[in-house]
Amino acid sequence: MQNWVKRSLSFLIGCSVLGGIILPSTVLAKEAKPEPKAPIVEPCHCPNHNLISKIEFNYAERLDGDDALISIDQNKPTLMLETAFHTICSGDLVWLNGMVVLDHEYEPDTEDGEVGREAENADITIIIEKYSDLIPTPSPIYTLEVDLVPGSDDVAIPFSHIDLASSHLENVHYRVLVYSDCPLAEDADIEGPNTLAAIRFIK
């Protein structure tokens, strides 16, 4: 009997109690859980994958208060904004967008004998031109016509255009020009602020 008691005490000493259940101490060590595996990312097989590798951003701004009269000669339009890129490669996309603020506040001036002149709408034309070392003569790539009623004050005109480059060009300039069909240059003018943003999407 004494030997049986000694053997039982030895067994209990070598065991631990967990939740009221006697377990050998050698089984208390929990098995190590495997580390979670990183998700498998399959490569993209869509046709437009890696269409754009990076972008380049330029802008031009004409601050509020830098007012100017709008030319009434379509052959000599008023230059509003201009920005440029050092290089544009074939296949690049250039997104041009911005806003111009215009006035057409003509009112007959009786002191200058303009009693018989009626106030008419002003047809304003906004143009984006492009030129470079290989295209020395600026060529229009975008035209927007706006009809302003007399008394128009601080009218914001948004514009947007995407230019797809078909060849490699250096020192590429984009500029925004404006002219009107008003009888007199002082009938319409450029207010502010005016902005031109140019984003080049590079393959």
PDB file of C-alpha atoms in Angstrom, residues 10-186:
ATOM      1  CA  SER A  10       5.000  10.933  -7.853  1.00  0.00           C
ATOM      2  CA  PHE A  11       2.456  10.938 -10.687  1.00  0.00           C
ATOM      3  CA  LEU A  12       0.596  13.963  -9.275  1.00  0.00           C
ATOM      4  CA  ILE A  13       3.817  15.889  -8.771  1.00  0.00           C
ATOM      5  CA  GLY A  14       4.681  15.332 -12.436  1.00  0.00           C
ATOM      6  CA  CYS A  15       1.267  16.551 -13.572  1.00  0.00           C
ATOM      7  CA  SER A  16      -0.529  19.946 -13.688  1.00  0.00           C
ATOM      8  CA  VAL A  17      -4.161  20.731 -13.170  1.00  0.00           C
ATOM      9  CA  LEU A  18      -5.931  22.585 -16.009  1.00  0.00           C
ATOM     10  CA  GLY A  19      -9.656  23.284 -15.745  1.00  0.00           C
ATOM     11  CA  GLY A  20     -10.118  20.550 -13.173  1.00  0.00           C
ATOM     12  CA  ILE A  21      -8.479  17.967 -15.482  1.00  0.00           C
ATOM     13  CA  ILE A  22      -5.194  16.416 -14.507  1.00  0.00           C
ATOM     14  CA  LEU A  23      -2.824  16.431 -17.496  1.00  0.00           C
ATOM     15  CA  PRO A  24       0.779  15.381 -17.687  1.00  0.00           C
ATOM     16  CA  SER A  25       3.050  18.436 -17.683  1.00  0.00           C
ATOM     17  CA  THR A  26       4.666  17.220 -20.866  1.00  0.00           C
ATOM     18  CA  VAL A  27       1.441  17.864 -22.858  1.00  0.00           C
ATOM     19  CA  LEU A  28       0.839  21.398 -21.550  1.00  0.00           C
ATOM     20  CA  ALA A  29       3.063  22.908 -24.198  1.00  0.00           C
ATOM     21  CA  LYS A  30       0.751  23.955 -27.048  1.00  0.00           C
ATOM     22  CA  GLU A  31       1.671  23.203 -30.568  1.00  0.00           C
ATOM     23  CA  ALA A  32       3.097  26.259 -32.372  1.00  0.00           C
ATOM     24  CA  LYS A  33       0.588  27.693 -34.846  1.00  0.00           C
ATOM     25  CA  PRO A  34       1.892  28.088 -38.360  1.00  0.00           C
ATOM     26  CA  GLU A  35       2.540  31.690 -39.482  1.00  0.00           C
ATOM     27  CA  PRO A  36      -0.173  33.028 -41.806  1.00  0.00           C
ATOM     28  CA  LYS A  37       0.968  32.967 -45.398  1.00  0.00           C
ATOM     29  CA  ALA A  38       1.090  36.131 -47.417  1.00  0.00           C
ATOM     30  CA  PRO A  39      -1.665  36.359 -50.029  1.00  0.00           C
ATOM     31  CA  ILE A  40      -0.644  35.337 -53.502  1.00  0.00           C
ATOM     32  CA  VAL A  41      -0.924  38.271 -55.898  1.00  0.00           C
ATOM     33  CA  GLU A  42      -1.408  37.192 -59.445  1.00  0.00           C
ATOM     34  CA  PRO A  43       0.139  39.446 -62.095  1.00  0.00           C
ATOM     35  CA  CYS A  44      -2.288  41.535 -64.107  1.00  0.00           C
ATOM     36  CA  HIS A  45      -2.966  40.102 -67.540  1.00  0.00           C
ATOM     37  CA  CYS A  46      -5.318  42.839 -68.767  1.00  0.00           C
ATOM     38  CA  PRO A  47      -4.354  44.498 -72.058  1.00  0.00           C
ATOM     39  CA  ASN A  48      -3.960  47.959 -70.479  1.00  0.00           C
ATOM     40  CA  HIS A  49      -1.531  46.834 -67.744  1.00  0.00           C
ATOM     41  CA  ASN A  50       1.380  49.261 -67.336  1.00  0.00           C
ATOM     42  CA  LEU A  51      -0.209  51.662 -69.792  1.00  0.00           C
ATOM     43  CA  ILE A  52       1.096  54.598 -67.722  1.00  0.00           C
ATOM     44  CA  SER A  53       4.474  54.420 -65.993  1.00  0.00           C
ATOM     45  CA  LYS A  54       4.596  57.937 -64.503  1.00  0.00           C
ATOM     46  CA  ILE A  55       3.222  61.443 -64.852  1.00  0.00           C
ATOM     47  CA  GLU A  56       4.685  64.939 -65.160  1.00  0.00           C
ATOM     48  CA  PHE A  57       2.842  68.072 -64.070  1.00  0.00           C
ATOM     49  CA  ASN A  58       3.238  71.694 -65.124  1.00  0.00           C
ATOM     50  CA  TYR A  59       0.984  74.699 -64.739  1.00  0.00           C
ATOM     51  CA  ALA A  60       0.589  78.404 -65.421  1.00  0.00           C
ATOM     52  CA  GLU A  61      -1.420  80.950 -63.475  1.00  0.00           C
ATOM     53  CA  ARG A  62      -2.582  84.509 -63.997  1.00  0.00           C
ATOM     54  CA  LEU A  63      -3.423  86.030 -60.641  1.00  0.00           C
ATOM     55  CA  ASP A  64      -6.480  88.050 -59.810  1.00  0.00           C
ATOM     56  CA  GLY A  65      -5.831  91.720 -60.503  1.00  0.00           C
ATOM     57  CA  ASP A  66      -3.642  91.046 -63.548  1.00  0.00           C
ATOM     58  CA  ASP A  67      -6.367  92.264 -65.901  1.00  0.00           C
ATOM     59  CA  ALA A  68      -5.920  92.710 -69.642  1.00  0.00           C
ATOM     60  CA  LEU A  69      -8.079  93.743 -72.568  1.00  0.00           C
ATOM     61  CA  ILE A  70      -9.173  91.034 -74.979  1.00  0.00           C
ATOM     62  CA  SER A  71      -7.884  91.539 -78.510  1.00  0.00           C
ATOM     63  CA  ILE A  72     -10.446  92.139 -81.240  1.00  0.00           C
ATOM     64  CA  ASP A  73      -8.003  90.915 -83.911  1.00  0.00           C
ATOM     65  CA  GLN A  74      -8.167  87.158 -84.434  1.00  0.00           C
ATOM     66  CA  ASN A  75      -4.752  87.261 -86.107  1.00  0.00           C
ATOM     67  CA  LYS A  76      -3.220  88.805 -82.971  1.00  0.00           C
ATOM     68  CA  PRO A  77      -5.070  87.231 -80.041  1.00  0.00           C
ATOM     69  CA  THR A  78      -4.271  88.049 -76.425  1.00  0.00           C
ATOM     70  CA  LEU A  79      -1.881  85.601 -74.743  1.00  0.00           C
ATOM     71  CA  MET A  80      -3.341  84.497 -71.414  1.00  0.00           C
ATOM     72  CA  LEU A  81      -1.366  81.476 -70.181  1.00  0.00           C
ATOM     73  CA  GLU A  82       1.549  79.294 -71.276  1.00  0.00           C
ATOM     74  CA  THR A  83       3.371  76.220 -69.979  1.00  0.00           C
ATOM     75  CA  ALA A  84       5.871  73.749 -71.451  1.00  0.00           C
ATOM     76  CA  PHE A  85       7.483  70.309 -71.247  1.00  0.00           C
ATOM     77  CA  HIS A  86      11.139  69.592 -72.044  1.00  0.00           C
ATOM     78  CA  THR A  87      10.244  66.349 -73.818  1.00  0.00           C
ATOM     79  CA  ILE A  88       7.140  64.577 -75.059  1.00  0.00           C
ATOM     80  CA  CYS A  89       7.409  61.063 -76.493  1.00  0.00           C
ATOM     81  CA  SER A  90       5.227  59.374 -79.062  1.00  0.00           C
ATOM     82  CA  GLY A  91       2.189  57.852 -77.376  1.00  0.00           C
ATOM     83  CA  ASP A  92       2.212  60.228 -74.402  1.00  0.00           C
ATOM     84  CA  LEU A  93      -1.058  61.847 -73.367  1.00  0.00           C
ATOM     85  CA  VAL A  94      -1.140  65.473 -72.258  1.00  0.00           C
ATOM     86  CA  TRP A  95      -4.277  66.557 -70.434  1.00  0.00           C
ATOM     87  CA  LEU A  96      -4.779  70.318 -70.573  1.00  0.00           C
ATOM     88  CA  ASN A  97      -7.445  71.835 -68.371  1.00  0.00           C
ATOM     89  CA  GLY A  98      -8.082  75.101 -66.640  1.00  0.00           C
ATOM     90  CA  MET A  99     -10.298  78.124 -66.277  1.00  0.00           C
ATOM     91  CA  VAL A 100     -10.402  81.677 -67.543  1.00  0.00           C
ATOM     92  CA  VAL A 101     -12.413  84.562 -66.070  1.00  0.00           C
ATOM     93  CA  LEU A 102     -13.854  87.136 -68.489  1.00  0.00           C
ATOM     94  CA  ASP A 103     -15.879  90.342 -68.368  1.00  0.00           C
ATOM     95  CA  HIS A 104     -18.236  91.945 -70.873  1.00  0.00           C
ATOM     96  CA  GLU A 105     -19.561  95.018 -69.126  1.00  0.00           C
ATOM     97  CA  TYR A 106     -20.176  97.332 -72.057  1.00  0.00           C
ATOM     98  CA  GLU A 107     -22.638 100.142 -71.472  1.00  0.00           C
ATOM     99  CA  PRO A 108     -23.256 103.022 -73.907  1.00  0.00           C
ATOM    100  CA  ASP A 109     -21.229 106.077 -72.929  1.00  0.00           C
ATOM    101  CA  THR A 110     -23.386 109.129 -73.581  1.00  0.00           C
ATOM    102  CA  GLU A 111     -20.443 111.487 -73.016  1.00  0.00           C
ATOM    103  CA  ASP A 112     -18.611 109.907 -75.988  1.00  0.00           C
ATOM    104  CA  GLY A 113     -21.627 110.060 -78.278  1.00  0.00           C
ATOM    105  CA  GLU A 114     -22.456 106.351 -78.083  1.00  0.00           C
ATOM    106  CA  VAL A 115     -26.163 106.896 -77.481  1.00  0.00           C
ATOM    107  CA  GLY A 116     -27.143 105.086 -80.679  1.00  0.00           C
ATOM    108  CA  ARG A 117     -24.874 102.056 -80.093  1.00  0.00           C
ATOM    109  CA  GLU A 118     -26.759  99.105 -78.697  1.00  0.00           C
ATOM    110  CA  ALA A 119     -25.189  96.681 -76.272  1.00  0.00           C
ATOM    111  CA  GLU A 120     -24.678  93.304 -77.965  1.00  0.00           C
ATOM    112  CA  ASN A 121     -23.417  89.899 -76.948  1.00  0.00           C
ATOM    113  CA  ALA A 122     -19.675  89.374 -77.163  1.00  0.00           C
ATOM    114  CA  ASP A 123     -18.482  86.294 -79.030  1.00  0.00           C
ATOM    115  CA  ILE A 124     -15.271  85.242 -77.226  1.00  0.00           C
ATOM    116  CA  THR A 125     -12.967  82.621 -78.757  1.00  0.00           C
ATOM    117  CA  ILE A 126     -10.514  80.688 -76.567  1.00  0.00           C
ATOM    118  CA  ILE A 127      -7.723  78.763 -78.315  1.00  0.00           C
ATOM    119  CA  ILE A 128      -5.016  76.367 -77.151  1.00  0.00           C
ATOM    120  CA  GLU A 129      -1.963  76.375 -79.413  1.00  0.00           C
ATOM    121  CA  LYS A 130       0.973  73.965 -79.495  1.00  0.00           C
ATOM    122  CA  TYR A 131       4.487  74.505 -80.778  1.00  0.00           C
ATOM    123  CA  SER A 132       7.976  73.046 -80.291  1.00  0.00           C
ATOM    124  CA  ASP A 133      11.470  72.956 -81.773  1.00  0.00           C
ATOM    125  CA  LEU A 134      10.143  70.723 -84.559  1.00  0.00           C
ATOM    126  CA  ILE A 135       6.881  72.698 -84.901  1.00  0.00           C
ATOM    127  CA  PRO A 136       8.076  76.325 -84.923  1.00  0.00           C
ATOM    128  CA  THR A 137       4.753  77.640 -86.202  1.00  0.00           C
ATOM    129  CA  PRO A 138       2.100  77.389 -83.455  1.00  0.00           C
ATOM    130  CA  SER A 139      -0.900  75.323 -84.461  1.00  0.00           C
ATOM    131  CA  PRO A 140      -4.318  75.369 -82.762  1.00  0.00           C
ATOM    132  CA  ILE A 141      -5.330  72.069 -81.136  1.00  0.00           C
ATOM    133  CA  TYR A 142      -8.444  73.273 -79.310  1.00  0.00           C
ATOM    134  CA  THR A 143     -11.047  76.000 -79.832  1.00  0.00           C
ATOM    135  CA  LEU A 144     -13.911  77.075 -77.579  1.00  0.00           C
ATOM    136  CA  GLU A 145     -16.433  79.813 -78.417  1.00  0.00           C
ATOM    137  CA  VAL A 146     -18.297  81.576 -75.627  1.00  0.00           C
ATOM    138  CA  ASP A 147     -21.194  84.011 -76.001  1.00  0.00           C
ATOM    139  CA  LEU A 148     -21.244  86.629 -73.222  1.00  0.00           C
ATOM    140  CA  VAL A 149     -24.285  88.816 -72.708  1.00  0.00           C
ATOM    141  CA  PRO A 150     -23.814  92.522 -71.922  1.00  0.00           C
ATOM    142  CA  GLY A 151     -23.189  93.110 -68.245  1.00  0.00           C
ATOM    143  CA  SER A 152     -21.373  89.800 -67.724  1.00  0.00           C
ATOM    144  CA  ASP A 153     -19.033  90.188 -64.770  1.00  0.00           C
ATOM    145  CA  ASP A 154     -16.367  87.703 -63.678  1.00  0.00           C
ATOM    146  CA  VAL A 155     -17.684  84.808 -65.770  1.00  0.00           C
ATOM    147  CA  ALA A 156     -15.582  81.665 -65.168  1.00  0.00           C
ATOM    148  CA  ILE A 157     -15.118  79.561 -68.307  1.00  0.00           C
ATOM    149  CA  PRO A 158     -13.685  76.044 -67.818  1.00  0.00           C
ATOM    150  CA  PHE A 159     -11.909  74.209 -70.629  1.00  0.00           C
ATOM    151  CA  SER A 160     -10.372  70.767 -71.104  1.00  0.00           C
ATOM    152  CA  HIS A 161      -8.503  68.964 -73.889  1.00  0.00           C
ATOM    153  CA  ILE A 162      -6.354  65.832 -74.316  1.00  0.00           C
ATOM    154  CA  ASP A 163      -3.426  65.993 -76.719  1.00  0.00           C
ATOM    155  CA  LEU A 164      -2.143  62.626 -77.981  1.00  0.00           C
ATOM    156  CA  ALA A 165       1.502  62.870 -79.036  1.00  0.00           C
ATOM    157  CA  SER A 166       2.186  61.116 -82.344  1.00  0.00           C
ATOM    158  CA  SER A 167       5.944  61.810 -82.452  1.00  0.00           C
ATOM    159  CA  HIS A 168       8.920  62.668 -80.241  1.00  0.00           C
ATOM    160  CA  LEU A 169       9.144  66.409 -79.556  1.00  0.00           C
ATOM    161  CA  GLU A 170      11.460  68.672 -77.566  1.00  0.00           C
ATOM    162  CA  ASN A 171      10.567  71.925 -75.778  1.00  0.00           C
ATOM    163  CA  VAL A 172       6.831  71.567 -76.302  1.00  0.00           C
ATOM    164  CA  HIS A 173       4.790  74.649 -75.427  1.00  0.00           C
ATOM    165  CA  TYR A 174       1.056  74.941 -74.841  1.00  0.00           C
ATOM    166  CA  ARG A 175      -0.498  78.395 -74.650  1.00  0.00           C
ATOM    167  CA  VAL A 176      -4.000  79.761 -74.169  1.00  0.00           C
ATOM    168  CA  LEU A 177      -5.057  82.687 -76.372  1.00  0.00           C
ATOM    169  CA  VAL A 178      -8.281  84.678 -76.573  1.00  0.00           C
ATOM    170  CA  TYR A 179      -9.917  87.206 -78.875  1.00  0.00           C
ATOM    171  CA  SER A 180     -13.395  88.682 -79.308  1.00  0.00           C
ATOM    172  CA  ASP A 181     -15.631  90.094 -82.009  1.00  0.00           C
ATOM    173  CA  CYS A 182     -16.426  93.238 -80.007  1.00  0.00           C
ATOM    174  CA  PRO A 183     -16.280  96.560 -81.880  1.00  0.00           C
ATOM    175  CA  LEU A 184     -13.845  97.972 -79.313  1.00  0.00           C
ATOM    176  CA  ALA A 185     -11.129  96.200 -77.286  1.00  0.00           C
ATOM    177  CA  GLU A 186     -12.275  97.809 -74.037  1.00  0.00           C
TER     178      GLU A 186
END
